[in-house]
PDB file of C-alpha atoms in Angstrom:
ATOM      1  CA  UNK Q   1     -23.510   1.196   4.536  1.00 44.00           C
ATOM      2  CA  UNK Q   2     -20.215  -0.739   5.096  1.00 57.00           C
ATOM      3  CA  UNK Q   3     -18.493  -0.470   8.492  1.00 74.00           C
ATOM      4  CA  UNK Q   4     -15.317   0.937   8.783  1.00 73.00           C
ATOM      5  CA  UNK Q   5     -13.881  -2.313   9.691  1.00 70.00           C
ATOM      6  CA  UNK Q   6     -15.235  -3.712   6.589  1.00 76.00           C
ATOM      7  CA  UNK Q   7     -13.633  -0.952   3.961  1.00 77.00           C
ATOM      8  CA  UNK Q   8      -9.932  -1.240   5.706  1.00 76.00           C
ATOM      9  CA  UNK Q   9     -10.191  -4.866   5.051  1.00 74.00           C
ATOM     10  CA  UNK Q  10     -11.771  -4.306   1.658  1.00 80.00           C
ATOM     11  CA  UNK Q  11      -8.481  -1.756   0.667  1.00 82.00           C
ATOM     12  CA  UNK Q  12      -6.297  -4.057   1.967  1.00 81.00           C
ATOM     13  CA  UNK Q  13      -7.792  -6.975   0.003  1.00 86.00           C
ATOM     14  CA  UNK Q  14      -7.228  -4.971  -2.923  1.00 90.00           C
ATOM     15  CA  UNK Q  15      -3.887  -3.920  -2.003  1.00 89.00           C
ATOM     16  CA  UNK Q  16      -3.019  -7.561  -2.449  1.00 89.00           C
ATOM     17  CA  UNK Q  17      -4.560  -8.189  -5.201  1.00 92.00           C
ATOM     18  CA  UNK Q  18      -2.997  -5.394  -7.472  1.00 94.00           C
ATOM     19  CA  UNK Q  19       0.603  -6.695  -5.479  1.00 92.00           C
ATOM     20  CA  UNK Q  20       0.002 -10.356  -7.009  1.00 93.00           C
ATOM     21  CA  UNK Q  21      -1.491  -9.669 -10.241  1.00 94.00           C
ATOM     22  CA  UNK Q  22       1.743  -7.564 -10.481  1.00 95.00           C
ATOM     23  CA  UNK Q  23       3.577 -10.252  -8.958  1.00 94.00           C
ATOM     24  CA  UNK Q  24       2.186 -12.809 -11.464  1.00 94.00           C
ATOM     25  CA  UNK Q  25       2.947 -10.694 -14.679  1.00 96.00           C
ATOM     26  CA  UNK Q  26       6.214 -10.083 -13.643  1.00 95.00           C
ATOM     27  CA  UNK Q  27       6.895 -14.048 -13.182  1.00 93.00           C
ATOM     28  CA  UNK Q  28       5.176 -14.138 -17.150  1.00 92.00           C
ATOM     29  CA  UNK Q  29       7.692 -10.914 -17.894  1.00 92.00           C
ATOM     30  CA  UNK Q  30       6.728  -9.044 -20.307  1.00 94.00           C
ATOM     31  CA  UNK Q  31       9.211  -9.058 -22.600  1.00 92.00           C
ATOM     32  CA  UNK Q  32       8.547  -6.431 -24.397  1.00 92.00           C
ATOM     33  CA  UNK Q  33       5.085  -6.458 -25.396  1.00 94.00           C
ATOM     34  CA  UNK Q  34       3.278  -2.936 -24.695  1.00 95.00           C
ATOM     35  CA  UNK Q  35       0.006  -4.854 -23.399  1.00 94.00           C
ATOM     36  CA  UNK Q  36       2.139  -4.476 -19.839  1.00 97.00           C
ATOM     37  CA  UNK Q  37       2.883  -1.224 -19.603  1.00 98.00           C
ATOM     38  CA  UNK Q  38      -0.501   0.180 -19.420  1.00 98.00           C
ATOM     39  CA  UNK Q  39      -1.082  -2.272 -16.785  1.00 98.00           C
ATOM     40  CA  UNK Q  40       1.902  -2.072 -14.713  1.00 98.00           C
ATOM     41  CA  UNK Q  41       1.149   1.967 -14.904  1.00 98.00           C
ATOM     42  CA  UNK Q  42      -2.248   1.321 -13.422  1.00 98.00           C
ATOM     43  CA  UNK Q  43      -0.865  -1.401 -11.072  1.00 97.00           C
ATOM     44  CA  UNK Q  44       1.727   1.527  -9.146  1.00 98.00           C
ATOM     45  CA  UNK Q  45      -0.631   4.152  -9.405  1.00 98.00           C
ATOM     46  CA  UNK Q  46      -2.774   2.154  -7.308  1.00 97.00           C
ATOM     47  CA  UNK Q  47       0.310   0.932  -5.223  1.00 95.00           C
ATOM     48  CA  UNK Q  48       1.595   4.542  -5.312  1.00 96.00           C
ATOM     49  CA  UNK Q  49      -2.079   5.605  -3.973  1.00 94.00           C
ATOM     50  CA  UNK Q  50      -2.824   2.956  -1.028  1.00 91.00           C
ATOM     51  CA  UNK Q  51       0.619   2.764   0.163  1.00 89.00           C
ATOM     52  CA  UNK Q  52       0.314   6.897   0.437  1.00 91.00           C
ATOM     53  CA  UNK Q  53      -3.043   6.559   2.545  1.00 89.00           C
ATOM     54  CA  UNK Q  54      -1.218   3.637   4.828  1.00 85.00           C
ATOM     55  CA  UNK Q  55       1.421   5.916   5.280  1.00 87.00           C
ATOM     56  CA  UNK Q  56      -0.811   8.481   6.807  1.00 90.00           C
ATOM     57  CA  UNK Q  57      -2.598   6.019   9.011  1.00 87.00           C
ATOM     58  CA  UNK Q  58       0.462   5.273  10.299  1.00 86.00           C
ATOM     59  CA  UNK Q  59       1.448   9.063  10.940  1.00 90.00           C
ATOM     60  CA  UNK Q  60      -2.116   9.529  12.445  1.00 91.00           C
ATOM     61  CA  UNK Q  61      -1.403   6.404  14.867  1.00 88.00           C
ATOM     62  CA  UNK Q  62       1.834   7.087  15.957  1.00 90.00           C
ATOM     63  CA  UNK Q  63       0.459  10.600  16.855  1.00 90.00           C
ATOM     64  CA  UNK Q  64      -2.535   9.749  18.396  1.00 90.00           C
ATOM     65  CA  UNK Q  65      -0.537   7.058  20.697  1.00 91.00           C
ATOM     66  CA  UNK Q  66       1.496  10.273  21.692  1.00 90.00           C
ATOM     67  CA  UNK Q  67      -1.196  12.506  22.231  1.00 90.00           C
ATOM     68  CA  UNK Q  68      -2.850   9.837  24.703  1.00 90.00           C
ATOM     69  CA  UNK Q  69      -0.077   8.314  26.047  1.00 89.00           C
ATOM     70  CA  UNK Q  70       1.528  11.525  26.848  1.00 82.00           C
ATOM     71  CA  UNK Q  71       4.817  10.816  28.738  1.00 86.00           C
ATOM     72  CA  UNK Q  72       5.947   7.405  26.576  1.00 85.00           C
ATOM     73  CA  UNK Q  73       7.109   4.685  29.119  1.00 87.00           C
ATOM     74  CA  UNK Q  74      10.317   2.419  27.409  1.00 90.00           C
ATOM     75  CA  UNK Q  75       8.009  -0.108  25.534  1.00 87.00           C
ATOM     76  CA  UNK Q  76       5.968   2.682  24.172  1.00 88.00           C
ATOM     77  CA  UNK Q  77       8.801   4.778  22.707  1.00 89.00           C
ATOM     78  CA  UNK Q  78      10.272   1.779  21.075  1.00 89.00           C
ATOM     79  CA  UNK Q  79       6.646   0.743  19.306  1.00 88.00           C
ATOM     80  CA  UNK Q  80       7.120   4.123  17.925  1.00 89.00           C
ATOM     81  CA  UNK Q  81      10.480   4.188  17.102  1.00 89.00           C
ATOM     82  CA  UNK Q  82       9.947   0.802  15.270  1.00 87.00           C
ATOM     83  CA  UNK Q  83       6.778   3.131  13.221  1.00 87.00           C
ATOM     84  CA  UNK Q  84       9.083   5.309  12.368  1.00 88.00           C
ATOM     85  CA  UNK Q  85      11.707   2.849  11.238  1.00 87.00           C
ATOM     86  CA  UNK Q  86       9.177   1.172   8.876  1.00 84.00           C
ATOM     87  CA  UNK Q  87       7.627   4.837   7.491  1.00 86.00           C
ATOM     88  CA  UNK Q  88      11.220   5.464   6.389  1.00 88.00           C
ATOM     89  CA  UNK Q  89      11.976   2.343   5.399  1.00 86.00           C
ATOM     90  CA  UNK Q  90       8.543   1.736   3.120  1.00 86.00           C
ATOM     91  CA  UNK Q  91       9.095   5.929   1.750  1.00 89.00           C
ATOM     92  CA  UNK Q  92      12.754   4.954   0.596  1.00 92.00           C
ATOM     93  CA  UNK Q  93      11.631   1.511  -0.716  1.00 90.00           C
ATOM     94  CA  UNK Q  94       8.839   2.832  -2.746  1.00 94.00           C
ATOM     95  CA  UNK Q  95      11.019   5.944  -4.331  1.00 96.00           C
ATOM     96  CA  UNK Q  96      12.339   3.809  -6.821  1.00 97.00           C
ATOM     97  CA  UNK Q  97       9.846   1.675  -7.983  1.00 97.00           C
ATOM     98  CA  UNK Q  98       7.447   4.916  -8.913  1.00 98.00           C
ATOM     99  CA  UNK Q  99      10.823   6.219 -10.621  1.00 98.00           C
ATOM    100  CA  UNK Q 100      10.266   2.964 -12.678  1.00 98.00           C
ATOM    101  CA  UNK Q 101       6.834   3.639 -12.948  1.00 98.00           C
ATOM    102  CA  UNK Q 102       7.284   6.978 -14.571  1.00 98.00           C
ATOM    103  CA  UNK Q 103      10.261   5.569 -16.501  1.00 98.00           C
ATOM    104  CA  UNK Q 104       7.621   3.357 -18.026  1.00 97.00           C
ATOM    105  CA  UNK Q 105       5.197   6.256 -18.831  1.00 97.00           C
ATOM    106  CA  UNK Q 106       8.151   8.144 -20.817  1.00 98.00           C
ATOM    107  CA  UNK Q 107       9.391   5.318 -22.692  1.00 97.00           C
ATOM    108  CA  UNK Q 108       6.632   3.033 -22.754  1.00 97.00           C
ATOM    109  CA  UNK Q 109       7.720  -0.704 -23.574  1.00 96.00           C
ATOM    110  CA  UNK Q 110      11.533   0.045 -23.049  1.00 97.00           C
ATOM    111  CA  UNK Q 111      11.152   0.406 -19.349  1.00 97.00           C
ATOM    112  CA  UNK Q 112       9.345  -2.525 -19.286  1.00 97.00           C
ATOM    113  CA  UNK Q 113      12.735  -5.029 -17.803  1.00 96.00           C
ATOM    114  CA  UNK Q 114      13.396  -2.289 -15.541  1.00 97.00           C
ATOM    115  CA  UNK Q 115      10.122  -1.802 -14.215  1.00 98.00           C
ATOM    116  CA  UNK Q 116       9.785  -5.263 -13.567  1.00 97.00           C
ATOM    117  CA  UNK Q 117      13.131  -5.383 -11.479  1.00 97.00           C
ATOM    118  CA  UNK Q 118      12.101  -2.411  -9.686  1.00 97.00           C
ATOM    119  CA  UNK Q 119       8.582  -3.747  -8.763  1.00 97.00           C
ATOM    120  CA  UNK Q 120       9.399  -7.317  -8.062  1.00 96.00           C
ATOM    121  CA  UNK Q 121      12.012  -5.572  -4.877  1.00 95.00           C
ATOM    122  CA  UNK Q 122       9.301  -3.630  -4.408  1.00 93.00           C
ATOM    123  CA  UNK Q 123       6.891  -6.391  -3.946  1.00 91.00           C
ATOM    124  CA  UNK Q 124       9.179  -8.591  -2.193  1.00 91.00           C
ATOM    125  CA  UNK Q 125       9.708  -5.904   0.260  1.00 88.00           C
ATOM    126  CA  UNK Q 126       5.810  -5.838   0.851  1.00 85.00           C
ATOM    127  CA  UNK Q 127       5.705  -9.052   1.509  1.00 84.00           C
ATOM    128  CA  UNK Q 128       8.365  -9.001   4.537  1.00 83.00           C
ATOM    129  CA  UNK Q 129       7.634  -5.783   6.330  1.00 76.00           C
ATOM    130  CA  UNK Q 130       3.940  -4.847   5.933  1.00 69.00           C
ATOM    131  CA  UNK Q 131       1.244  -5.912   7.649  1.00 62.00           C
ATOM    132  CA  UNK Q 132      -0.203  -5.746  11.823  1.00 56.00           C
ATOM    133  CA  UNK Q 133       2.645  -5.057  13.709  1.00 64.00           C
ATOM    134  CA  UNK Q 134       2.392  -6.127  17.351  1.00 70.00           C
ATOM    135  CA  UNK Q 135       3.684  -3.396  19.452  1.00 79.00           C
ATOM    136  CA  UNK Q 136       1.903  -0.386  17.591  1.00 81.00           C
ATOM    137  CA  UNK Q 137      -1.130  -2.373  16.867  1.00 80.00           C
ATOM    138  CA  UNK Q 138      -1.706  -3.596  20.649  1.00 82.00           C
ATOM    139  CA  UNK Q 139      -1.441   0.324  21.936  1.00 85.00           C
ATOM    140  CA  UNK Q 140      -3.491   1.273  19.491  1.00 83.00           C
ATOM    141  CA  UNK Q 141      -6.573  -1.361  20.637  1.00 83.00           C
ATOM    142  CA  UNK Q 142      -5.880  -0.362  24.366  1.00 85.00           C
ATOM    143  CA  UNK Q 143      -5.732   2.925  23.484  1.00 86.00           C
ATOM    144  CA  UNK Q 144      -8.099   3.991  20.385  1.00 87.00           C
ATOM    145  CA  UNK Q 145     -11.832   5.143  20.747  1.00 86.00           C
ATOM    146  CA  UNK Q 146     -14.066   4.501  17.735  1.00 84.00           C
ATOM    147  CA  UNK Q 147     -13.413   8.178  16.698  1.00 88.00           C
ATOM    148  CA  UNK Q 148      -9.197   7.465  16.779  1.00 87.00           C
ATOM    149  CA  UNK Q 149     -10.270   4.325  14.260  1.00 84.00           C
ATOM    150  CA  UNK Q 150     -12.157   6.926  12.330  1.00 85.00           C
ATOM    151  CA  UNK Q 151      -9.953   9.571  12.099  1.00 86.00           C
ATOM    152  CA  UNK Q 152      -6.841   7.117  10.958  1.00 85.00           C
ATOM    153  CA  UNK Q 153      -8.169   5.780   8.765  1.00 83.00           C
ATOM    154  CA  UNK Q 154      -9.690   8.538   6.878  1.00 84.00           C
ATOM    155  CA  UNK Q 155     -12.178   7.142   4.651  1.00 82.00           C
ATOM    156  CA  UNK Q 156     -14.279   9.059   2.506  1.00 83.00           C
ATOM    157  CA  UNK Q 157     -16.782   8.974  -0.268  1.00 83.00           C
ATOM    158  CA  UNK Q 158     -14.392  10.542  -2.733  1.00 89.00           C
ATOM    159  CA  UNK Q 159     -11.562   8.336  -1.821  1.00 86.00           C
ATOM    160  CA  UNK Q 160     -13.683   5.696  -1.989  1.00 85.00           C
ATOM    161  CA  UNK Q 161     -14.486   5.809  -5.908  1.00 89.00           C
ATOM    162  CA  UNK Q 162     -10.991   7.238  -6.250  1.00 93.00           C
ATOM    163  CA  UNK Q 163      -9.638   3.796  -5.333  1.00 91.00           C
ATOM    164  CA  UNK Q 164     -12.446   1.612  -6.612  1.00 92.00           C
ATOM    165  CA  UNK Q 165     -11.777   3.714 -10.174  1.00 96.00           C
ATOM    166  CA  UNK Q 166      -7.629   2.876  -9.896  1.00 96.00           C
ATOM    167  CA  UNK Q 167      -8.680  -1.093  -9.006  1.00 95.00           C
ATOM    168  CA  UNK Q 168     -10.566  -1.172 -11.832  1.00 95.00           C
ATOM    169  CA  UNK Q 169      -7.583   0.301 -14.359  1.00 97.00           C
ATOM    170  CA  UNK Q 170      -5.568  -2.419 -13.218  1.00 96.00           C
ATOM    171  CA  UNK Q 171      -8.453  -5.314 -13.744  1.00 95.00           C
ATOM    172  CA  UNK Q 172      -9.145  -3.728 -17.296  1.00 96.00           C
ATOM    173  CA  UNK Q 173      -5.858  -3.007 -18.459  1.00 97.00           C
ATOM    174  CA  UNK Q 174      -4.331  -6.848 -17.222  1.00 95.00           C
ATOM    175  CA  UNK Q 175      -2.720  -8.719 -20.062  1.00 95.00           C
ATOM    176  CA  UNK Q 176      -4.164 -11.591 -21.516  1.00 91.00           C
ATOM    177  CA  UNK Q 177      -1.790 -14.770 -20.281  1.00 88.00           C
ATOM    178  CA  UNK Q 178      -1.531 -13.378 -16.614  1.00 89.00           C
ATOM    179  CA  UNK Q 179      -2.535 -15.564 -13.808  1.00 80.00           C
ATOM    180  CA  UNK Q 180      -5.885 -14.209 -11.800  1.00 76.00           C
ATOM    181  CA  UNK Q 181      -4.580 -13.911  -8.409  1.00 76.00           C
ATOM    182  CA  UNK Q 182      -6.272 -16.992  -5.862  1.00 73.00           C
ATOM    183  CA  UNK Q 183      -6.923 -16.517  -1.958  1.00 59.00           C
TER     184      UNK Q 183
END
């Protein structure tokens, strides 16, 4: 059985992955050939699907810093006013790159220059805000049980395969011509 530890790292590898095999097809650009837009479907449903999962871990920590911090000294409410900041700010960004995404479903390879301006801000946006933020991340480790780490992160079984089965859409459905991601 894989630890906990090991499956949020695991997602998170994968999160990447998708992100720069996205990344690396939109530096080829499609140019209009339909071998991309199955693949850049399968590359934001995953997206879509993480980044909705990291968006309730992030609810579920900002509560559960509440609940056990109870009255929030001035350090503590500004960790979770910065949590807040970036769940509003990753909810707006990601609004209209799945609007590209569905674009891309309705008209197939004539939403492909769109989707690819759409997903490269989207990507570039990943790449500045995500990721271990210091204040929320260091209440969280002085304040989490294994059970808060648990409940977070809310792995199951079915979500499990659910994710493993959108991964492997986006491996199968990558055009030929487009860079395996490295590191």
């Amino acid at each position: 059985m894989t630890s906990l530890m090991e499956q949020i790292s695991n997602e998170r590898r994968r999160l990447r992955s998708v992100r720069l095999r996205m990344a690396a097809a939109i530096e080829l650009q499609a140019n209009g050939n339909k071998a991309f837009v199955p693949f850049y479907i399968a590359a934001a449903d995953y997206i879509d699907a993480t980044m909705q999962r990291l968006h309730e871990q992030d609810i579920k920590m900002g509560q559960i810093i509440t609940d056990k911090v109870g009255e929030p000294d001035d350090q503590t409410r500004q960790a979770l006013s910065e949590l807040d900041e970036r769940l509003t700010g990753a909810k707006a960004q990601l609004e209209p790159f799945l609007a590209a995404r569905d674009a891309l479903r309705a008209r197939g390879s004539d939403a492909l220059n769109d989707f690819e301006k759409a997903a490269q801000i989207y990507s570039d946006f990943i790449v500045a805000n995500m990721g271990h933020h210091g204040a929320t991340m260091d209440l969280s480790k002085k304040l989490f049980a294994p059970e808060d780490w648990e409940y977070m992160a809310g792995v199951s079984d079915e979500q499990s395969a659910f994710d493993e089965q959108l991964f492997n859409r986006v491996v199968t459905t990558m055009p030929q011509g487009v860079a395996e991601p490295t590191g």
